[in-house]
DNA sequence: GTCTATATCTCGATAGAC
DNA sequence: GTCTATCGAGATATAGAC
């Protein structure tokens, strides 16, 4: 059996992610961790401190994710494919992290924006940072047509993340998602890679056009 | 000064959207509506009933939005442009509606999925329904290359919605969003229309390829 | 470290005056 | 219709035994 500390952490992340900071109940976290409410307070004096801790950890998990893999990619086409696959997999394996971040944004907690800015600036291996740099380089070389690189980043990220949020609804409208979600997710990676590759890569026959 | 009823409704939508159903506080709603907590209970017996009412209204607002406009569009290229512009504008003008729906999904409330299914089936003027049908027709005619129409819908919707969720972060990384958000949003419509048009429309020189 | 029991506070909801 | 005051449930947090 794992350390109590770990179980608390996972339970807290899960509950905070679903209910938000205010909606979360200490009792629910304790239950999910299989301990008493008192013990929960023994480890973390208050709900605020527990949330703080969870949020810290989430941010660091985001920071060191799959950036290195991207650095190694050769062509921008490879970068695009790796970014999409890596991002989708990361979100799938860290659903609660994603939910927590979304919740943070919805509640308008001022913490997020400032922190993300710092991370984006500092970490040279942040996948998002690598993606933008590689995209800009590829535009320079004429490998891809000219677009606003940051807008492109936002578009690709949105497409990789948002469907996880509304998955219950997607289940209701897409047959494959209902029957085999893993297969649906793989199909989605394919679809996204295809859509954005087709949109970006300049072939000889296709003249570049900008905004 | 508007009807008390209206003020309550707007306040409730706003607070529920930010905090979720559990996280929302009746006191906060009362404050935002500029009335006492007691009066709030006078209008709506319980928090559950208030939430129910708000949710009902939100769903109906989604249902009859900008579907008619889409029906009139001629080519699929027009459909695409109208859908993106219409969707982005709808979300911008109904931010709380979007937040509420996202919150519903995060909390795993079973209400959403079932309801959306019904709406998607029933309403022939739902923008999303129109979009998918028009896309499929355009593929038949060879006006656009073959893709999974539902995946495409998800991708376009994601790109139109998600950036509103993470707007605080976007402010921190995109200069235009920080200085003039309206202008940023217009630029985003342009970007999305461009990206997906380029990806989908088959020109003579460009052979269709599928998943 | 972990529990049960309890103190303390906050929230949803009601009573009753105006 | 609107308020102040308050009840009772349920939440966070603490005390104290093991």
Coordinates of C-alpha atoms (C1' of nucleotides) in Angstrom, one line a residue:
Chain A
X1 CA 0.0 0.0 0.0
X2 CA 1.3 3.4 -1.0
X3 CA 2.3 6.2 1.3
X4 CA -0.6 8.0 2.9
X5 CA 0.8 11.2 1.6
X6 CA 0.5 10.0 -2.0
X7 CA -3.0 8.8 -1.6
X8 CA -4.0 12.1 -0.1
X9 CA -2.4 13.9 -3.0
X10 CA -4.1 11.8 -5.7
X11 CA -7.5 12.0 -4.0
X12 CA -7.2 15.8 -3.5
X13 CA -6.2 16.3 -7.2
X14 CA -9.2 14.2 -8.3
X15 CA -11.7 16.0 -6.1
X16 CA -10.4 19.5 -6.7
X17 CA -10.4 18.8 -10.4
X18 CA -14.0 17.7 -10.5
X19 CA -15.5 20.1 -8.0
X20 CA -13.2 23.1 -8.0
X21 CA -11.6 24.5 -4.9
X22 CA -14.8 25.8 -3.3
X23 CA -17.0 22.9 -4.3
X24 CA -14.5 20.3 -3.0
X25 CA -15.3 18.7 0.4
X26 CA -12.6 17.6 2.8
X27 CA -14.7 14.6 3.7
X28 CA -14.8 13.5 0.1
X29 CA -11.0 13.8 -0.2
X30 CA -10.5 11.8 3.0
X31 CA -12.9 9.1 1.8
X32 CA -11.2 8.8 -1.5
X33 CA -7.9 8.5 0.2
X34 CA -9.3 5.9 2.6
X35 CA -8.5 7.9 5.8
X36 CA -10.3 10.0 8.3
X37 CA -10.9 13.7 8.0
X38 CA -8.7 14.3 11.0
X39 CA -5.7 12.6 9.5
X40 CA -6.2 14.8 6.4
X41 CA -5.8 17.8 8.6
X42 CA -2.8 16.2 10.3
X43 CA -1.0 16.2 7.0
X44 CA -2.2 19.5 5.7
X45 CA -3.4 22.0 8.2
X46 CA -6.0 23.6 6.0
X47 CA -7.9 23.1 2.8
X48 CA -6.2 26.2 1.4
X49 CA -2.7 24.7 2.1
X50 CA -3.8 21.4 0.5
X51 CA -5.0 23.1 -2.6
X52 CA -1.8 25.2 -2.8
X53 CA 0.3 22.0 -2.7
X54 CA -1.8 20.3 -5.3
X55 CA -1.6 23.3 -7.6
X56 CA 2.2 23.6 -7.2
X57 CA 2.7 20.0 -8.2
X58 CA 0.4 20.2 -11.2
X59 CA 2.3 23.2 -12.6
X60 CA 5.6 21.3 -12.3
X61 CA 4.1 18.3 -14.0
X62 CA 3.1 20.5 -16.9
X63 CA 6.6 22.0 -17.1
X64 CA 8.6 18.9 -17.6
X65 CA 6.4 16.8 -19.8
X66 CA 7.4 15.9 -23.4
X67 CA 9.5 18.8 -24.5
X68 CA 12.7 16.7 -25.0
X69 CA 10.9 14.5 -27.5
X70 CA 10.1 17.5 -29.6
X71 CA 13.6 18.9 -29.7
X72 CA 14.8 15.7 -31.4
X73 CA 12.3 15.9 -34.3
X74 CA 13.7 16.7 -37.7
X75 CA 11.3 18.3 -40.0
X76 CA 8.4 20.5 -38.9
X77 CA 6.1 17.7 -40.1
X78 CA 7.6 15.5 -37.4
X79 CA 7.3 18.3 -34.8
X80 CA 3.6 18.7 -35.6
X81 CA 2.9 15.0 -35.3
X82 CA 4.9 14.6 -32.1
X83 CA 3.3 17.6 -30.5
X84 CA -0.2 16.5 -31.2
X85 CA 0.4 12.9 -30.1
X86 CA 2.4 14.0 -27.1
X87 CA -0.1 16.6 -26.0
X88 CA -3.1 14.3 -26.4
X89 CA -1.4 11.5 -24.5
X90 CA -0.3 13.9 -21.8
X91 CA -3.8 15.1 -21.3
X92 CA -5.2 11.6 -21.4
X93 CA -2.8 10.5 -18.7
X94 CA -3.3 13.7 -16.6
X95 CA -7.0 14.4 -17.0
X96 CA -7.2 15.8 -13.5
X97 CA -4.4 18.2 -14.1
X98 CA -6.2 19.5 -17.2
X99 CA -9.5 19.8 -15.2
X100 CA -7.8 21.6 -12.4
X101 CA -6.3 24.1 -14.8
X102 CA -9.6 24.7 -16.5
X103 CA -11.3 25.1 -13.2
X104 CA -8.6 27.6 -12.2
X105 CA -9.4 29.6 -15.3
X106 CA -13.1 29.5 -14.8
X107 CA -12.9 30.7 -11.2
X108 CA -10.8 33.6 -12.4
X109 CA -8.1 32.8 -9.9
X110 CA -5.3 35.2 -10.6
X111 CA -2.6 32.7 -9.9
X112 CA -2.6 30.9 -13.2
X113 CA -1.8 33.7 -15.7
X114 CA 1.2 35.0 -13.9
X115 CA 2.7 31.6 -13.3
X116 CA 2.2 30.4 -16.8
X117 CA 3.9 33.5 -18.1
X118 CA 7.0 32.7 -16.0
X119 CA 7.1 29.1 -17.1
X120 CA 6.6 30.0 -20.8
X121 CA 9.5 32.4 -20.6
X122 CA 11.9 30.3 -18.5
X123 CA 11.7 26.7 -19.7
X124 CA 13.3 26.2 -23.0
X125 CA 12.0 22.6 -23.2
X126 CA 8.3 23.5 -22.6
X127 CA 6.6 21.8 -25.5
X128 CA 4.6 24.9 -26.4
X129 CA 7.7 27.0 -26.5
X130 CA 9.5 24.4 -28.7
X131 CA 6.5 24.2 -31.0
X132 CA 6.3 27.9 -31.6
X133 CA 10.0 28.2 -32.3
X134 CA 10.1 25.3 -34.7
X135 CA 7.1 26.6 -36.5
X136 CA 8.7 30.0 -36.9
X137 CA 11.9 28.5 -38.2
X138 CA 9.9 26.3 -40.7
X139 CA 8.2 29.5 -42.0
X140 CA 11.5 31.2 -42.5
X141 CA 12.7 28.2 -44.6
X142 CA 9.4 28.2 -46.6
X143 CA 8.7 24.7 -45.3
X144 CA 5.3 25.9 -44.2
X145 CA 3.2 28.9 -45.3
X146 CA 3.1 32.1 -43.2
X147 CA 0.6 32.1 -40.3
X148 CA 0.5 33.7 -36.9
X149 CA 2.5 31.1 -34.9
X150 CA 0.9 31.9 -31.6
X151 CA -2.6 31.6 -33.1
X152 CA -1.6 28.3 -34.6
X153 CA -0.4 27.1 -31.2
X154 CA -3.7 28.0 -29.6
X155 CA -5.6 26.3 -32.3
X156 CA -3.7 23.1 -32.1
X157 CA -3.7 23.0 -28.3
X158 CA -7.5 23.7 -28.3
X159 CA -8.1 20.8 -30.6
X160 CA -5.9 18.5 -28.4
X161 CA -7.5 19.4 -25.1
X162 CA -11.1 20.5 -25.5
X163 CA -12.6 17.3 -26.6
X164 CA -11.5 15.7 -23.4
X165 CA -13.5 18.3 -21.5
X166 CA -16.7 17.5 -23.4
X167 CA -16.1 13.8 -23.8
X168 CA -19.5 12.9 -22.3
X169 CA -21.2 14.8 -25.0
X170 CA -18.9 13.4 -27.7
X171 CA -19.8 9.9 -26.5
X172 CA -23.4 10.8 -27.3
X173 CA -22.7 12.0 -30.8
X174 CA -19.8 10.0 -32.1
X175 CA -20.3 6.2 -32.4
X176 CA -16.6 5.3 -32.0
X177 CA -16.1 7.4 -28.9
X178 CA -19.0 5.5 -27.3
X179 CA -17.8 2.0 -28.1
X180 CA -14.0 2.3 -27.9
X181 CA -12.6 5.6 -26.5
X182 CA -9.0 4.6 -26.9
X183 CA -9.5 3.9 -30.6
X184 CA -11.4 7.2 -30.9
X185 CA -8.5 9.1 -29.4
X186 CA -6.0 7.5 -31.8
X187 CA -8.3 8.4 -34.7
X188 CA -8.5 11.9 -33.4
X189 CA -4.7 12.2 -33.3
X190 CA -4.7 11.1 -36.9
X191 CA -7.4 13.5 -37.9
X192 CA -5.6 16.5 -36.3
X193 CA -2.3 15.7 -37.7
X194 CA -3.9 15.4 -41.1
X195 CA -5.9 18.6 -40.9
X196 CA -3.0 20.8 -39.7
X197 CA -0.4 19.2 -42.0
X198 CA -2.7 19.8 -45.0
X199 CA -3.3 23.4 -43.9
X200 CA 0.3 24.3 -43.2
X201 CA 2.7 22.4 -45.4
X202 CA 3.5 24.1 -48.7
X203 CA 3.6 21.8 -51.6
X204 CA 5.1 23.0 -54.9
X205 CA 1.7 23.2 -56.5
X206 CA 0.2 25.2 -53.7
X207 CA 1.1 28.9 -53.4
X208 CA 1.5 30.4 -49.9
X209 CA -1.2 32.8 -48.8
X210 CA -1.3 34.8 -45.6
X211 CA -3.9 36.5 -43.4
Chain B
X1 CA -33.8 49.5 -12.8
X2 CA -34.6 46.0 -14.2
X3 CA -36.9 43.5 -12.7
X4 CA -35.6 41.7 -9.6
X5 CA -36.2 38.4 -11.3
X6 CA -33.9 39.3 -14.2
X7 CA -31.1 40.6 -11.9
X8 CA -31.3 37.3 -9.9
X9 CA -31.1 35.3 -13.1
X10 CA -28.1 37.1 -14.4
X11 CA -26.3 37.0 -11.0
X12 CA -27.0 33.3 -10.7
X13 CA -25.8 32.5 -14.2
X14 CA -22.6 34.4 -13.5
X15 CA -21.9 32.8 -10.1
X16 CA -22.8 29.3 -11.2
X17 CA -20.6 29.7 -14.2
X18 CA -17.6 30.7 -12.2
X19 CA -18.0 28.4 -9.2
X20 CA -20.1 25.5 -10.4
X21 CA -23.2 24.4 -8.7
X22 CA -21.6 23.2 -5.5
X23 CA -19.1 26.0 -5.2
X24 CA -21.7 28.7 -5.7
X25 CA -22.9 30.6 -2.6
X26 CA -26.4 31.9 -2.3
X27 CA -25.0 34.9 -0.5
X28 CA -22.8 35.7 -3.4
X29 CA -25.7 35.5 -5.8
X30 CA -27.8 37.7 -3.6
X31 CA -25.0 40.3 -3.3
X32 CA -24.4 40.3 -7.1
X33 CA -28.1 40.8 -7.6
X34 CA -28.2 43.5 -5.0
X35 CA -30.8 41.9 -2.8
X36 CA -30.9 39.9 0.5
X37 CA -30.5 36.2 0.7
X38 CA -34.0 35.9 2.0
X39 CA -35.5 37.5 -1.1
X40 CA -33.5 35.1 -3.2
X41 CA -35.3 32.2 -1.5
X42 CA -38.6 34.0 -1.9
X43 CA -38.2 33.9 -5.7
X44 CA -36.6 30.5 -5.9
X45 CA -37.4 28.1 -3.0
X46 CA -34.0 26.4 -3.2
X47 CA -30.6 26.5 -4.7
X48 CA -31.4 23.4 -6.7
X49 CA -34.4 25.0 -8.3
X50 CA -32.5 28.1 -9.1
X51 CA -29.8 26.1 -10.8
X52 CA -32.4 24.1 -12.7
X53 CA -34.0 27.2 -14.0
X54 CA -30.7 28.7 -15.1
X55 CA -29.6 25.5 -16.8
X56 CA -32.9 25.3 -18.7
X57 CA -32.5 28.8 -20.0
X58 CA -29.0 28.2 -21.0
X59 CA -29.9 25.2 -23.0
X60 CA -32.6 27.0 -24.9
X61 CA -30.3 29.9 -25.7
X62 CA -27.9 27.4 -27.2
X63 CA -30.6 25.8 -29.2
X64 CA -31.9 28.8 -31.1
X65 CA -28.7 30.7 -31.8
X66 CA -27.4 31.3 -35.2
X67 CA -28.6 28.3 -37.1
X68 CA -30.8 30.1 -39.5
X69 CA -27.9 32.2 -40.8
X70 CA -26.0 29.1 -41.7
X71 CA -28.9 27.6 -43.7
X72 CA -28.8 30.6 -46.0
X73 CA -25.1 30.2 -46.9
X74 CA -24.4 29.1 -50.4
X75 CA -21.0 27.4 -50.8
X76 CA -19.4 25.4 -48.0
X77 CA -16.7 28.0 -47.8
X78 CA -19.5 30.4 -46.7
X79 CA -20.8 27.9 -44.3
X80 CA -17.4 27.6 -42.7
X81 CA -16.9 31.3 -42.4
X82 CA -20.3 31.9 -40.9
X83 CA -20.0 29.0 -38.5
X84 CA -16.7 30.2 -37.1
X85 CA -17.8 33.9 -36.9
X86 CA -21.2 33.0 -35.5
X87 CA -19.8 30.6 -32.9
X88 CA -17.1 32.9 -31.7
X89 CA -19.5 35.8 -31.4
X90 CA -22.1 33.6 -29.6
X91 CA -19.5 32.5 -27.1
X92 CA -18.2 36.0 -26.6
X93 CA -21.7 37.3 -25.9
X94 CA -22.6 34.3 -23.7
X95 CA -19.4 33.6 -21.8
X96 CA -21.3 32.5 -18.7
X97 CA -23.3 30.0 -20.8
X98 CA -20.1 28.5 -22.0
X99 CA -18.6 28.4 -18.5
X100 CA -21.7 26.8 -17.1
X101 CA -21.6 24.1 -19.7
X102 CA -17.9 23.4 -19.1
X103 CA -18.5 23.3 -15.4
X104 CA -21.3 20.8 -16.0
X105 CA -18.9 18.6 -17.9
X106 CA -16.2 18.9 -15.3
X107 CA -18.4 17.9 -12.4
X108 CA -19.6 14.9 -14.4
X109 CA -23.2 15.9 -14.0
X110 CA -25.1 13.4 -16.1
X111 CA -27.6 16.0 -17.2
X112 CA -25.7 17.4 -20.1
X113 CA -24.9 14.5 -22.3
X114 CA -28.4 13.1 -22.4
X115 CA -29.9 16.5 -23.1
X116 CA -27.5 17.5 -25.8
X117 CA -28.2 14.3 -27.6
X118 CA -31.9 15.1 -27.7
X119 CA -31.2 18.6 -29.0
X120 CA -28.7 17.5 -31.6
X121 CA -31.3 15.0 -32.9
X122 CA -34.3 17.2 -32.8
X123 CA -33.4 20.7 -33.8
X124 CA -32.7 20.9 -37.5
X125 CA -31.4 24.4 -37.2
X126 CA -28.8 23.7 -34.5
X127 CA -25.7 25.3 -36.0
X128 CA -23.7 22.2 -35.3
X129 CA -26.2 19.9 -37.1
X130 CA -26.3 22.3 -40.1
X131 CA -22.5 22.4 -40.2
X132 CA -22.1 18.6 -40.3
X133 CA -24.8 18.2 -42.9
X134 CA -23.4 20.9 -45.2
X135 CA -19.9 19.5 -44.8
X136 CA -21.0 16.0 -45.8
X137 CA -22.9 17.4 -48.8
X138 CA -19.8 19.3 -49.8
X139 CA -17.7 16.2 -49.6
X140 CA -20.2 14.4 -51.8
X141 CA -19.8 17.1 -54.5
X142 CA -16.0 17.0 -54.2
X143 CA -16.1 20.6 -53.0
X144 CA -14.0 19.6 -50.0
X145 CA -11.7 16.6 -49.5
X146 CA -12.9 13.6 -47.5
X147 CA -12.6 13.9 -43.7
X148 CA -14.5 12.6 -40.7
X149 CA -17.2 15.2 -40.5
X150 CA -17.8 14.8 -36.8
X151 CA -14.1 15.0 -36.0
X152 CA -14.0 18.2 -38.1
X153 CA -16.9 19.6 -36.1
X154 CA -15.2 18.9 -32.8
X155 CA -12.0 20.5 -34.1
X156 CA -13.6 23.7 -35.3
X157 CA -15.7 24.0 -32.2
X158 CA -12.7 23.5 -29.9
X159 CA -10.8 26.2 -31.7
X160 CA -13.7 28.6 -31.4
X161 CA -14.4 27.9 -27.7
X162 CA -11.3 26.9 -25.8
X163 CA -9.4 30.1 -26.2
X164 CA -12.1 31.9 -24.3
X165 CA -11.6 29.6 -21.4
X166 CA -7.9 30.2 -21.2
X167 CA -8.1 33.9 -22.1
X168 CA -6.2 35.0 -19.0
X169 CA -3.2 32.9 -20.1
X170 CA -3.5 34.0 -23.7
X171 CA -3.4 37.6 -22.5
X172 CA -0.1 36.8 -21.0
X173 CA 1.4 35.3 -24.1
X174 CA -0.1 37.1 -27.1
X175 CA 0.5 40.9 -27.2
X176 CA -2.6 41.7 -29.2
X177 CA -4.9 39.9 -26.7
X178 CA -3.4 41.9 -23.9
X179 CA -3.9 45.3 -25.6
X180 CA -7.1 44.9 -27.6
X181 CA -9.1 41.8 -27.0
X182 CA -11.8 42.6 -29.5
X183 CA -9.2 43.0 -32.2
X184 CA -7.6 39.8 -31.1
X185 CA -10.9 38.0 -31.4
X186 CA -11.4 39.3 -35.0
X187 CA -7.9 38.2 -35.9
X188 CA -8.7 34.8 -34.4
X189 CA -11.8 34.4 -36.6
X190 CA -9.6 35.3 -39.6
X191 CA -6.9 32.8 -38.6
X192 CA -9.4 29.9 -38.1
X193 CA -11.3 30.5 -41.3
X194 CA -8.0 30.6 -43.1
X195 CA -6.6 27.5 -41.5
X196 CA -9.6 25.3 -42.0
X197 CA -10.4 26.6 -45.5
X198 CA -6.8 25.8 -46.6
X199 CA -7.1 22.4 -45.1
X200 CA -10.4 21.4 -46.5
X201 CA -11.1 23.0 -49.8
X202 CA -9.8 21.0 -52.8
X203 CA -8.2 23.0 -55.4
X204 CA -7.5 21.5 -58.9
X205 CA -3.8 21.1 -58.2
X206 CA -4.4 19.5 -54.8
X207 CA -5.3 15.8 -54.7
X208 CA -7.7 14.7 -52.0
X209 CA -6.3 12.4 -49.4
X210 CA -8.2 10.7 -46.5
X211 CA -7.5 9.2 -43.1
Chain C
dG1 C1' 0.1 8.1 12.5
dT2 C1' -4.5 7.2 13.0
dC3 C1' -8.8 7.3 15.0
dT4 C1' -13.4 9.2 17.5
dA5 C1' -15.5 13.0 19.3
dT6 C1' -16.4 17.7 19.4
dA7 C1' -15.8 22.6 18.9
dT8 C1' -16.5 26.3 15.6
dC9 C1' -18.1 28.3 11.7
dT10 C1' -20.5 28.8 7.2
dC11 C1' -24.2 28.0 4.4
dG12 C1' -29.0 27.1 2.9
dA13 C1' -33.4 28.0 4.3
dT14 C1' -37.3 29.9 7.2
dA15 C1' -39.9 33.1 10.4
dG16 C1' -41.7 37.3 11.1
dA17 C1' -41.6 42.5 11.0
dC18 C1' -42.4 46.2 7.8
Chain D
dG1 C1' -41.6 42.4 -2.0
dT2 C1' -38.0 43.3 0.9
dC3 C1' -35.6 43.2 5.0
dT4 C1' -33.2 41.4 9.7
dA5 C1' -32.6 37.7 12.6
dT6 C1' -32.1 33.0 13.4
dC7 C1' -32.5 27.9 13.0
dG8 C1' -30.4 23.6 11.7
dA9 C1' -27.4 21.0 8.7
dG10 C1' -23.1 20.2 7.3
dA11 C1' -18.5 21.9 6.6
dT12 C1' -13.7 22.9 8.3
dA13 C1' -10.7 22.3 11.9
dT14 C1' -9.1 20.8 16.7
dA15 C1' -8.6 17.9 21.0
dG16 C1' -7.3 14.0 22.9
dA17 C1' -7.2 8.9 23.3
dC18 C1' -4.6 4.9 21.4

